CSV table of C-alpha atoms in Angstrom, one decimal:
chain,number,residue,atom,x,y,z
A,1034,MET,CA,-6.4,5.8,-18.2
A,1035,SER,CA,-6.7,8.3,-21.0
A,1036,LEU,CA,-8.9,10.3,-18.6
A,1037,ILE,CA,-5.9,10.9,-16.4
A,1038,VAL,CA,-3.8,12.1,-19.4
A,1039,GLN,CA,-6.7,14.4,-20.4
A,1040,GLY,CA,-6.9,15.6,-16.8
A,1041,PHE,CA,-3.2,16.6,-16.9
A,1042,LEU,CA,-3.8,18.4,-20.2
A,1043,TRP,CA,-6.8,20.2,-18.7
A,1044,ILE,CA,-4.6,21.7,-16.0
A,1045,PHE,CA,-2.2,23.1,-18.6
A,1046,VAL,CA,-4.9,25.1,-20.5
A,1047,PRO,CA,-4.2,28.7,-19.6
A,1048,ALA,CA,-7.9,29.6,-19.7
A,1049,HIS,CA,-8.6,27.2,-16.8
A,1050,TRP,CA,-6.3,29.2,-14.5
A,1051,THR,CA,-8.4,32.4,-14.6
A,1052,THR,CA,-11.9,32.8,-13.2
A,1053,SER,CA,-14.6,33.2,-15.8
A,1054,ALA,CA,-18.3,33.9,-15.5
A,1055,THR,CA,-19.1,30.2,-15.6
A,1056,SER,CA,-16.3,28.6,-13.6
A,1057,ALA,CA,-13.7,29.2,-11.0
A,1058,GLY,CA,-10.1,29.5,-12.0
A,1059,ILE,CA,-7.3,27.2,-10.8
A,1060,GLY,CA,-5.4,30.2,-9.5
A,1061,ASN,CA,-8.2,31.5,-7.4
A,1062,ALA,CA,-9.1,28.0,-6.1
A,1063,LEU,CA,-5.5,27.3,-5.2
A,1064,ALA,CA,-5.2,30.6,-3.4
A,1065,GLN,CA,-8.3,30.0,-1.4
A,1066,HIS,CA,-7.3,26.4,-0.6
A,1067,LEU,CA,-3.9,27.6,0.7
A,1068,ALA,CA,-5.4,30.5,2.6
A,1069,LEU,CA,-8.0,28.3,4.4
A,1070,SER,CA,-5.4,25.6,5.1
A,1071,GLY,CA,-2.8,28.1,6.3
A,1072,LEU,CA,-5.2,30.0,8.6
A,1073,SER,CA,-6.5,26.8,10.1
A,1074,LEU,CA,-3.0,25.4,10.7
A,1075,LEU,CA,-2.1,28.7,12.3
A,1076,VAL,CA,-5.1,28.7,14.7
A,1077,ALA,CA,-4.5,25.0,15.5
A,1078,GLY,CA,-0.8,25.6,16.1
A,1079,VAL,CA,-1.3,28.5,18.4
A,1080,ILE,CA,-3.6,26.3,20.6
A,1081,ALA,CA,-2.0,22.9,20.3
A,1082,LEU,CA,1.7,23.4,20.3
A,1083,PRO,CA,2.0,25.2,23.6
A,1084,LEU,CA,-0.4,22.7,25.1
A,1085,GLY,CA,1.5,19.7,23.7
A,1086,LEU,CA,4.8,21.1,25.0
A,1087,TYR,CA,3.2,21.7,28.4
A,1088,ILE,CA,2.0,18.1,28.5
A,1089,GLY,CA,5.3,16.7,27.3
A,1090,HIS,CA,7.3,18.8,29.7
A,1091,THR,CA,5.3,18.2,32.8
A,1092,GLY,CA,3.7,14.9,32.0
A,1093,LYS,CA,0.3,16.2,33.1
A,1094,GLY,CA,-2.8,15.6,31.1
A,1095,ARG,CA,-1.5,13.0,28.8
A,1096,GLY,CA,-4.4,10.6,29.3
A,1097,VAL,CA,-6.9,13.4,28.6
A,1098,ALA,CA,-5.1,14.3,25.4
A,1099,ILE,CA,-5.1,10.7,24.2
A,1100,VAL,CA,-8.8,10.2,25.0
A,1101,SER,CA,-9.9,13.4,23.4
A,1102,SER,CA,-7.8,12.7,20.3
A,1103,ASN,CA,-9.5,9.4,19.9
A,1104,ILE,CA,-12.9,10.9,20.2
A,1105,ALA,CA,-12.0,13.6,17.7
A,1106,ARG,CA,-10.9,10.9,15.2
A,1107,ALA,CA,-14.4,9.4,15.3
A,1108,ILE,CA,-16.3,12.6,14.7
A,1109,PRO,CA,-17.0,13.1,11.0
A,1110,THR,CA,-15.7,16.4,9.9
A,1111,LEU,CA,-18.5,17.0,7.4
A,1112,GLY,CA,-21.1,16.8,10.2
A,1113,LEU,CA,-19.3,19.3,12.4
A,1114,LEU,CA,-18.8,21.6,9.5
A,1115,SER,CA,-22.5,21.6,8.5
A,1116,ILE,CA,-23.6,22.4,12.0
A,1117,LEU,CA,-21.0,25.2,12.6
A,1118,LEU,CA,-21.8,26.7,9.2
A,1119,LEU,CA,-25.4,27.1,10.4
A,1120,TYR,CA,-24.4,28.6,13.7
A,1121,LEU,CA,-21.2,30.5,13.6
A,1122,PRO,CA,-21.3,34.2,12.5
A,1123,ASP,CA,-18.6,35.6,10.2
A,1124,VAL,CA,-15.7,37.5,11.7
A,1125,PRO,CA,-14.7,40.9,10.3
A,1126,PHE,CA,-11.7,40.9,7.7
A,1127,LEU,CA,-12.4,37.3,6.8
A,1128,PRO,CA,-14.4,36.2,3.7
A,1129,SER,CA,-17.9,34.9,4.4
A,1130,GLY,CA,-18.0,31.3,5.7
A,1131,TYR,CA,-14.3,31.3,6.6
A,1132,THR,CA,-14.9,31.2,10.4
A,1133,PRO,CA,-16.7,27.9,10.7
A,1134,ASP,CA,-14.4,26.3,8.2
A,1135,ILE,CA,-11.3,27.4,10.1
A,1136,VAL,CA,-12.8,26.3,13.4
A,1137,VAL,CA,-13.5,22.8,12.1
A,1138,PHE,CA,-10.2,22.4,10.2
A,1139,ALA,CA,-8.3,23.7,13.2
A,1140,LEU,CA,-10.1,21.2,15.5
A,1141,LEU,CA,-9.1,18.5,13.1
A,1142,ALA,CA,-5.5,19.5,13.2
A,1143,ILE,CA,-5.2,19.7,17.0
A,1144,PRO,CA,-4.9,16.0,17.8
A,1145,PRO,CA,-1.8,15.2,15.6
A,1146,LEU,CA,-0.2,18.5,16.7
A,1147,LEU,CA,-0.7,17.7,20.3
A,1148,ALA,CA,0.5,14.1,19.9
A,1149,GLY,CA,3.6,15.1,17.9
A,1150,SER,CA,4.6,17.7,20.5
A,1151,TYR,CA,4.1,15.6,23.6
A,1152,ALA,CA,5.5,12.4,22.1
A,1153,GLY,CA,8.5,14.4,20.9
A,1154,LEU,CA,9.3,15.5,24.4
A,1155,GLU,CA,8.5,12.2,26.0
A,1156,ALA,CA,10.8,10.3,23.8
A,1157,ILE,CA,13.8,12.2,25.2
A,1158,ASP,CA,16.1,10.2,27.5
A,1159,ARG,CA,15.2,11.2,31.1
A,1160,GLN,CA,18.8,11.3,32.0
A,1161,THR,CA,19.5,14.1,29.5
A,1162,ILE,CA,16.8,16.2,31.1
A,1163,ASP,CA,18.0,15.4,34.6
A,1164,ALA,CA,21.5,16.4,33.5
A,1165,ALA,CA,20.2,19.7,32.2
A,1166,ARG,CA,18.4,20.3,35.5
A,1167,ALA,CA,21.5,19.3,37.5
A,1168,ILE,CA,23.8,21.9,35.8
A,1169,GLY,CA,21.3,24.6,36.8
A,1170,MET,CA,19.1,25.2,33.8
A,1171,THR,CA,15.7,26.8,34.5
A,1172,GLU,CA,12.6,24.9,33.4
A,1173,TRP,CA,12.3,27.3,30.5
A,1174,GLN,CA,15.9,26.8,29.4
A,1175,ILE,CA,15.3,23.0,29.6
A,1176,LEU,CA,12.3,23.3,27.4
A,1177,THR,CA,13.8,25.7,24.8
A,1178,LYS,CA,17.4,24.5,24.8
A,1179,VAL,CA,17.1,20.8,25.4
A,1180,GLU,CA,13.6,19.4,24.9
A,1181,ILE,CA,12.5,21.3,21.8
A,1182,PRO,CA,15.7,20.7,19.8
A,1183,LEU,CA,15.7,17.0,20.7
A,1184,GLY,CA,12.0,16.5,20.1
A,1185,ILE,CA,11.8,18.7,17.0
A,1186,ALA,CA,11.6,15.9,14.5
A,1187,LEU,CA,8.4,14.5,16.0
A,1188,ILE,CA,7.0,18.0,16.6
A,1189,ILE,CA,7.4,18.8,12.9
A,1190,GLY,CA,6.0,15.3,12.1
A,1191,GLY,CA,2.8,16.4,14.0
A,1192,ILE,CA,2.6,19.6,12.0
A,1193,ARG,CA,3.2,17.5,8.8
A,1194,SER,CA,0.3,15.1,9.4
A,1195,SER,CA,-2.0,17.9,10.6
A,1196,SER,CA,-1.3,19.9,7.4
A,1197,LEU,CA,-2.1,16.9,5.3
A,1198,GLN,CA,-5.4,16.4,7.2
A,1199,ILE,CA,-6.3,20.0,6.7
A,1200,VAL,CA,-5.4,20.1,3.0
A,1201,ALA,CA,-7.4,16.9,2.4
A,1202,THR,CA,-10.4,18.2,4.3
A,1203,VAL,CA,-10.4,21.7,2.7
A,1204,THR,CA,-11.0,19.7,-0.5
A,1205,ILE,CA,-14.5,18.8,0.6
A,1206,ALA,CA,-15.3,22.4,1.8
A,1207,PRO,CA,-17.0,23.1,-1.7
A,1208,LEU,CA,-19.7,20.7,-0.7
A,1209,PHE,CA,-21.0,23.6,1.4
A,1210,THR,CA,-19.7,27.0,0.5
A,1211,GLN,CA,-16.1,27.6,-0.3
A,1212,ILE,CA,-14.2,27.6,-3.6
A,1213,THR,CA,-11.1,25.3,-3.2
A,1214,LEU,CA,-9.4,22.8,-5.5
A,1215,GLY,CA,-12.3,20.4,-4.6
A,1216,THR,CA,-14.6,22.8,-6.5
A,1217,PHE,CA,-13.4,21.3,-9.8
A,1218,ILE,CA,-14.3,17.8,-8.6
A,1219,ALA,CA,-17.7,19.0,-7.4
A,1220,ASP,CA,-18.4,21.0,-10.6
A,1221,GLY,CA,-17.1,18.3,-12.9
A,1222,LEU,CA,-19.4,15.8,-11.2
A,1223,ALA,CA,-22.4,18.1,-11.5
A,1224,GLN,CA,-21.7,18.8,-15.2
A,1225,ALA,CA,-20.7,15.1,-15.9
A,1226,ASP,CA,-17.4,16.6,-17.1
A,1227,TYR,CA,-15.1,13.8,-15.9
A,1228,VAL,CA,-11.9,15.3,-17.3
A,1229,LYS,CA,-12.5,18.2,-15.0
A,1230,VAL,CA,-13.1,15.8,-12.1
A,1231,VAL,CA,-9.8,14.0,-12.7
A,1232,ALA,CA,-8.0,17.3,-13.2
A,1233,GLY,CA,-9.3,18.4,-9.8
A,1234,ALA,CA,-8.1,15.2,-8.2
A,1235,ILE,CA,-4.7,15.5,-9.8
A,1236,LEU,CA,-4.4,19.1,-8.4
A,1237,VAL,CA,-5.4,18.0,-4.9
A,1238,ALA,CA,-3.0,15.0,-5.0
A,1239,ALA,CA,-0.1,17.2,-6.2
A,1240,LEU,CA,-0.7,19.7,-3.5
A,1241,ALA,CA,-0.8,17.1,-0.8
A,1242,LEU,CA,2.4,15.4,-2.1
A,1243,ILE,CA,4.3,18.7,-2.4
A,1244,ILE,CA,3.3,19.7,1.1
A,1245,ASP,CA,4.3,16.3,2.5
A,1246,GLY,CA,7.6,16.5,0.6
A,1247,LEU,CA,8.4,20.0,1.9
A,1248,PHE,CA,7.8,18.9,5.5
A,1249,ALA,CA,9.9,15.8,5.0
A,1250,ILE,CA,12.8,18.0,3.9
A,1251,VAL,CA,12.2,20.4,6.8
A,1252,GLN,CA,12.1,17.5,9.2
A,1253,ARG,CA,15.5,16.3,7.9
A,1254,PHE,CA,17.1,19.7,8.3
A,1255,VAL,CA,15.8,20.9,11.7
A,1256,VAL,CA,17.2,17.9,13.6
A,1257,PRO,CA,20.3,19.0,15.5
A,1258,ARG,CA,23.5,17.5,14.2
A,1259,GLY,CA,24.3,15.7,17.5
A,1260,VAL,CA,21.0,13.9,17.3
A,1261,SER,CA,21.0,12.8,13.7
A,1262,ARG,CA,24.6,11.8,13.6
A,1263,ARG,CA,25.1,8.0,13.3
A,1264,PRO,CA,25.7,6.5,16.7
A,1265,THR,CA,29.0,4.7,17.3
A,1266,LYS,CA,28.8,1.0,17.7
A,1267,GLU,CA,28.7,0.6,21.5
A,1268,LYS,CA,26.1,3.3,21.8
A,1269,SER,CA,23.9,1.9,19.0
A,1270,THR,CA,21.6,-0.2,21.3
A,1271,THR,CA,20.5,2.8,23.3
A,1272,ALA,CA,20.2,4.9,20.2
A,1273,ARG,CA,17.9,2.3,18.7
A,1274,GLY,CA,15.9,2.2,21.9
A,1275,THR,CA,15.5,5.9,21.7
A,1276,ALA,CA,14.5,5.8,18.1
A,1277,LEU,CA,12.0,3.2,18.8
A,1278,ALA,CA,10.5,5.2,21.6
A,1279,ALA,CA,10.6,8.3,19.5
A,1280,LYS,CA,8.4,6.4,17.0
A,1281,THR,CA,6.1,4.8,19.5
A,1282,GLY,CA,5.8,8.0,21.5
A,1283,THR,CA,6.3,6.5,24.9
A,1284,PRO,CA,8.4,7.8,27.7
A,1285,ILE,CA,11.5,6.0,28.6
A,1286,GLN,CA,11.4,5.0,32.3
A,1287,GLU,CA,14.8,5.7,33.5
A,1288,GLY,CA,16.1,7.3,36.8
A,1289,ASN,CA,13.5,9.0,38.9
B,541,MET,CA,-39.1,20.9,13.0
B,542,TYR,CA,-36.9,17.8,12.3
B,543,SER,CA,-38.2,14.7,14.0
B,544,ILE,CA,-35.9,11.7,14.3
B,545,TRP,CA,-38.9,9.3,14.5
B,546,ASP,CA,-40.5,10.6,11.3
B,547,ASN,CA,-37.1,10.3,9.5
B,548,PHE,CA,-36.0,7.0,10.9
B,549,PHE,CA,-37.7,4.9,8.3
B,550,GLY,CA,-39.3,7.6,6.2
B,551,GLY,CA,-38.6,11.1,4.8
B,552,SER,CA,-36.2,11.8,2.0
B,553,TYR,CA,-33.2,10.7,4.0
B,554,PRO,CA,-34.3,7.8,6.2
B,555,ILE,CA,-31.7,7.3,9.0
B,556,TRP,CA,-32.1,3.5,9.1
B,557,TYR,CA,-31.5,2.9,5.4
B,558,LEU,CA,-28.6,5.4,5.3
B,559,THR,CA,-27.1,3.5,8.3
B,560,LEU,CA,-27.4,0.2,6.3
B,561,ASP,CA,-25.7,1.9,3.3
B,562,HIS,CA,-23.0,3.2,5.6
B,563,ILE,CA,-22.4,-0.3,7.1
B,564,GLY,CA,-22.3,-1.7,3.5
B,565,LEU,CA,-19.4,0.8,2.7
B,566,CYS,CA,-17.4,0.0,5.9
B,567,VAL,CA,-17.5,-3.8,6.4
B,568,ILE,CA,-15.5,-4.9,3.4
B,569,PRO,CA,-12.7,-2.3,3.9
B,570,ILE,CA,-12.3,-3.3,7.5
B,571,LEU,CA,-12.0,-7.0,6.6
B,572,VAL,CA,-9.6,-6.2,3.7
B,573,GLY,CA,-7.6,-4.1,6.0
B,574,PHE,CA,-7.1,-7.1,8.3
B,575,PHE,CA,-6.6,-9.9,5.8
B,576,VAL,CA,-4.4,-8.1,3.4
B,577,SER,CA,-2.2,-6.3,5.9
B,578,ILE,CA,-1.4,-9.5,7.8
B,579,PRO,CA,0.8,-11.2,5.1
B,580,LEU,CA,2.2,-7.7,4.1
B,581,GLY,CA,3.0,-6.8,7.7
B,582,TYR,CA,4.5,-10.3,8.3
B,583,LEU,CA,6.7,-9.8,5.3
B,584,ALA,CA,7.7,-6.3,6.5
B,585,SER,CA,8.6,-7.7,9.9
B,586,ARG,CA,10.8,-10.4,8.4
B,587,SER,CA,12.8,-8.3,5.9
B,588,ARG,CA,14.1,-4.8,6.3
B,589,GLY,CA,13.9,-4.1,2.6
B,590,ALA,CA,10.3,-5.2,2.3
B,591,ARG,CA,9.5,-3.1,5.3
B,592,SER,CA,10.9,0.1,3.9
B,593,VAL,CA,9.2,-0.5,0.5
B,594,LEU,CA,5.8,-1.3,1.9
B,595,ILE,CA,5.8,1.4,4.5
B,596,SER,CA,6.8,4.1,1.9
B,597,VAL,CA,4.3,2.9,-0.7
B,598,PHE,CA,1.5,2.9,1.8
B,599,SER,CA,2.4,6.2,3.4
B,600,ILE,CA,2.3,7.8,0.0
B,601,LEU,CA,-1.2,6.3,-0.6
B,602,TYR,CA,-2.2,7.5,2.9
B,603,THR,CA,-0.9,11.0,2.0
B,604,LEU,CA,-3.4,11.2,-0.8
B,605,PRO,CA,-6.7,12.8,0.3
B,606,SER,CA,-9.7,10.4,0.2
B,607,ILE,CA,-11.4,12.4,-2.5
B,608,VAL,CA,-8.5,11.8,-4.9
B,609,LEU,CA,-8.9,8.0,-4.4
B,610,PHE,CA,-12.6,8.2,-4.8
B,611,VAL,CA,-12.1,9.7,-8.2
B,612,VAL,CA,-9.0,7.9,-9.4
B,613,VAL,CA,-10.2,4.4,-8.4
B,614,PRO,CA,-13.1,4.3,-10.9
B,615,VAL,CA,-10.9,5.8,-13.7
B,616,THR,CA,-8.2,3.2,-13.1
B,617,LEU,CA,-10.6,0.3,-12.7
B,618,GLY,CA,-13.0,1.4,-15.4
B,619,LEU,CA,-16.0,1.7,-13.1
B,620,ALA,CA,-18.8,4.3,-13.3
B,621,ILE,CA,-17.9,7.2,-11.1
B,622,LEU,CA,-21.1,6.9,-9.1
B,623,ASP,CA,-20.5,3.2,-8.2
B,624,PRO,CA,-20.3,2.6,-4.4
B,625,THR,CA,-17.5,0.1,-5.2
B,626,ASN,CA,-15.2,3.1,-5.7
B,627,VAL,CA,-15.6,4.2,-2.1
B,628,ILE,CA,-15.2,0.6,-0.9
B,629,VAL,CA,-12.0,0.2,-2.8
B,630,ALA,CA,-10.7,3.5,-1.7
B,631,LEU,CA,-11.5,2.9,2.0
B,632,SER,CA,-9.9,-0.5,1.7
B,633,ILE,CA,-6.7,1.1,0.4
B,634,TYR,CA,-6.7,3.4,3.4
B,635,ALA,CA,-7.5,0.6,5.8
B,636,VAL,CA,-4.5,-1.4,4.5
B,637,ALA,CA,-2.3,1.7,4.6
B,638,ILE,CA,-3.0,2.2,8.3
B,639,MET,CA,-2.9,-1.5,9.2
B,640,VAL,CA,0.3,-2.6,7.4
B,641,ARG,CA,2.3,-0.5,9.8
B,642,SER,CA,0.5,-1.9,12.9
B,643,SER,CA,0.8,-5.4,11.6
B,644,ALA,CA,4.5,-5.1,10.9
B,645,ASP,CA,4.9,-3.8,14.5
B,646,ALA,CA,2.7,-6.6,15.8
B,647,PHE,CA,4.9,-9.3,14.3
B,648,SER,CA,8.1,-7.5,15.2
B,649,SER,CA,6.9,-7.5,18.8
B,650,VAL,CA,7.0,-11.3,19.0
B,651,SER,CA,10.4,-12.1,20.6
B,652,ALA,CA,13.0,-13.9,18.5
B,653,ASP,CA,13.5,-16.4,21.4
B,654,VAL,CA,9.9,-17.5,21.2
B,655,ARG,CA,10.1,-18.0,17.4
B,656,GLU,CA,13.4,-20.0,17.8
B,657,SER,CA,11.9,-22.1,20.5
B,658,ALA,CA,8.9,-23.0,18.3
B,659,ARG,CA,11.3,-24.1,15.6
B,660,ALA,CA,13.4,-26.0,18.1
B,661,VAL,CA,10.4,-28.1,19.3
B,662,GLY,CA,9.6,-29.0,15.7
B,663,TYR,CA,6.9,-26.5,14.5
B,664,SER,CA,6.7,-26.2,10.7
B,665,PRO,CA,6.8,-22.6,9.4
B,666,ALA,CA,3.0,-22.6,8.9
B,667,GLN,CA,2.3,-24.1,12.4
B,668,ARG,CA,4.7,-21.5,13.9
B,669,PHE,CA,2.9,-18.7,12.1
B,670,PHE,CA,-0.7,-19.7,13.0
B,671,GLN,CA,0.0,-21.2,16.5
B,672,VAL,CA,2.7,-19.0,17.8
B,673,GLU,CA,3.3,-15.7,16.0
B,674,LEU,CA,-0.2,-14.8,15.0
B,675,PRO,CA,-1.7,-15.3,18.5
B,676,LEU,CA,1.2,-13.4,20.1
B,677,ALA,CA,0.8,-10.5,17.7
B,678,GLY,CA,-2.9,-10.4,18.4
B,679,PRO,CA,-3.2,-7.6,20.9
B,680,VAL,CA,-1.2,-5.2,18.8
B,681,LEU,CA,-3.2,-6.2,15.7
B,682,LEU,CA,-6.4,-5.5,17.7
B,683,ALA,CA,-5.2,-2.0,18.6
B,684,GLY,CA,-4.5,-1.4,14.9
B,685,MET,CA,-7.9,-2.7,13.8
B,686,ARG,CA,-9.7,-0.5,16.3
B,687,ILE,CA,-8.1,2.6,14.7
B,688,VAL,CA,-8.9,1.2,11.2
B,689,SER,CA,-12.6,0.7,12.1
B,690,VAL,CA,-13.1,4.1,13.7
B,691,SER,CA,-11.5,6.0,10.8
B,692,THR,CA,-13.3,3.9,8.1
B,693,VAL,CA,-16.7,4.6,9.7
B,694,SER,CA,-15.9,8.3,9.9
B,695,LEU,CA,-14.3,8.6,6.4
B,696,ALA,CA,-17.2,6.8,4.7
B,697,THR,CA,-19.3,10.0,5.2
B,698,VAL,CA,-17.0,11.8,2.7
B,699,GLY,CA,-18.5,9.6,0.0
B,700,VAL,CA,-21.4,12.0,-0.3
B,701,PHE,CA,-19.0,14.4,-2.1
B,702,ILE,CA,-19.1,12.1,-5.1
B,703,GLY,CA,-22.8,11.2,-4.5
B,704,ILE,CA,-22.4,7.8,-2.8
B,705,PRO,CA,-25.2,7.5,-0.1
B,706,SER,CA,-24.1,7.1,3.5
B,707,LEU,CA,-24.9,8.8,6.8
B,708,GLY,CA,-23.0,11.8,5.3
B,709,LEU,CA,-26.1,12.7,3.3
B,710,LEU,CA,-27.7,13.9,6.6
B,711,PHE,CA,-24.9,16.5,6.8
B,712,THR,CA,-25.4,17.9,3.3
B,713,ASP,CA,-29.2,17.9,3.7
B,714,ALA,CA,-28.9,19.5,7.1
B,715,PHE,CA,-26.9,22.4,5.6
B,716,ASN,CA,-29.1,22.8,2.5
B,717,ARG,CA,-32.3,22.8,4.5
B,718,GLN,CA,-30.9,24.6,7.6
B,719,ILE,CA,-31.7,21.8,10.1
B,720,PRO,CA,-28.8,21.6,12.6
B,721,LEU,CA,-30.6,18.7,14.4
B,722,GLU,CA,-30.3,16.5,11.3
B,723,ALA,CA,-26.6,17.0,11.3
B,724,VAL,CA,-26.4,16.2,15.0
B,725,THR,CA,-28.4,13.1,14.4
B,726,GLY,CA,-25.9,12.1,11.7
B,727,ILE,CA,-22.9,12.7,13.9
B,728,VAL,CA,-24.5,10.6,16.8
B,729,ALA,CA,-25.4,7.9,14.3
B,730,VAL,CA,-21.8,7.7,13.1
B,731,LEU,CA,-20.4,7.7,16.6
B,732,ILE,CA,-22.8,4.9,17.6
B,733,LEU,CA,-21.9,2.9,14.6
B,734,ALA,CA,-18.2,3.4,15.3
B,735,LEU,CA,-18.8,2.2,18.9
B,736,ILE,CA,-20.7,-0.9,17.8
B,737,PHE,CA,-17.9,-1.8,15.4
B,738,ASP,CA,-15.4,-1.3,18.2
B,739,VAL,CA,-17.4,-3.5,20.6
B,740,ILE,CA,-17.6,-6.2,18.0
B,741,LEU,CA,-13.8,-6.1,17.5
B,742,SER,CA,-13.1,-6.2,21.2
B,743,THR,CA,-15.5,-9.1,21.7
B,744,ILE,CA,-14.0,-11.1,18.9
B,745,ALA,CA,-10.6,-10.4,20.4
B,746,ARG,CA,-11.7,-11.4,23.9
B,747,ILE,CA,-12.9,-14.8,22.5
B,748,LEU,CA,-9.8,-15.4,20.4
B,749,LEU,CA,-7.2,-14.0,22.8
B,750,PRO,CA,-8.4,-15.1,26.3
B,751,TRP,CA,-4.8,-14.8,27.6
B,752,ASN,CA,-4.6,-11.1,26.6
B,753,ARG,CA,-3.1,-9.9,29.9
B,754,ARG,CA,-2.1,-6.5,31.1
B,755,GLU,CA,1.4,-6.5,29.7
B,756,SER,CA,0.3,-7.1,26.1
B,757,ARG,CA,-2.5,-4.7,26.5
B,758,ARG,CA,0.0,-2.0,27.5
B,759,ARG,CA,2.0,-2.8,24.4
B,760,ALA,CA,-1.1,-2.5,22.3
B,761,ALA,CA,-1.9,0.9,23.9
B,762,ARG,CA,1.5,2.1,22.9
B,763,THR,CA,0.9,1.2,19.3
B,764,ALA,CA,-2.4,3.0,19.5
B,765,SER,CA,-0.8,6.2,20.7
B,766,LYS,CA,1.8,5.9,18.0
B,767,ALA,CA,-0.8,5.8,15.3
B,768,VAL,CA,-2.0,9.2,16.5
B,769,VAL,CA,1.4,10.6,15.6
B,770,MET,CA,1.3,8.9,12.3
């Protein structure tokens, strides 16, 4: 247990925050960790969110999305990373080794993003969408004014779990090339400096919990008032049905 | 040139022995995931309070990156940091974290009418659990276990970060010695292992749940797609 206390103390030594000749600083490692994670999330989001919204809106390609997500879950990230590091060239403006890392981390983040966005749209009551169509909204208006606001909680939920996946996996990037918060764990193990190992683990855990907490707050605030408001008594059965469907991510079979 | 045949039993990283190491890391967590999450999930399905406590505790554990658990487990349990038990304990925690939710859903999916009928015809609580609720929850439990087994097999590779041998060693060696084929071999081996575990689970389920008809399978598929969102 005292190792954990020592680990906390290690983090609060100012010298450990700046990079020295012998070891990476926490500041630098944290910055690289966030840069790699952020860029990967951005790339994944640009690909997966529109695709997920398309699947959710049209209902096409859902089976393909589920199957490919399941396959992606089985592929070990480290394996993919080691292959791409050997093959992918660097891209200008990005530090060396960033390209394969970003490709792999983005691939990892795509399944939860896809699932969150199509499940978010599919959980919406079909009658609501039919009503929107009946009053003359275009498909684009239905998507942006009805489906996205109603499905936003699950969409953000997808972004939340993909960010956590990325942050966790960026931690193992030092096994190959990058300097991230995982570097302290790797270096500590190599030097048999277990205080440093534990300090690294605490930093990674803190980062993951903070990111998760921030998304939890965002998720609470972005839900439109009409959706989050407590349902009145006679409506409560349908509201619970919707909430259940929102969780399970299945469409509600109602109307045509 | 990397040759799978030369490296199957020989070489510095023999595929066969690493596969055995890998299996050794995965089997216990998968079993623990099943047997621990069933009572917890049952508890969660019976009481709203227990459900919210269990789900939040395990979702926090699930939020922690695997590396953190690999390091914190030995410190807490007083084990050597290079002991494979650390990875087994950490993977077990993950397996339970995934499975508690599935198992709570599985038991919640058993209709109250069926439970009441069992009581009405004179089943004791234990009989009702083992002969009515557990079999009816089976298909959803199976769906959860399939996710647990795939992610455990894939996650065990991360153990190489703290020096625990598994198929993951093929990835680091492939990078260090610039042999892409070795990494491909590792990925294929992990996928085959995941497939074998999956076939074993489905076979056990087919024997134990011969009545598993289309309706319950559809319900199971829904839980599976939900886990993707989680």
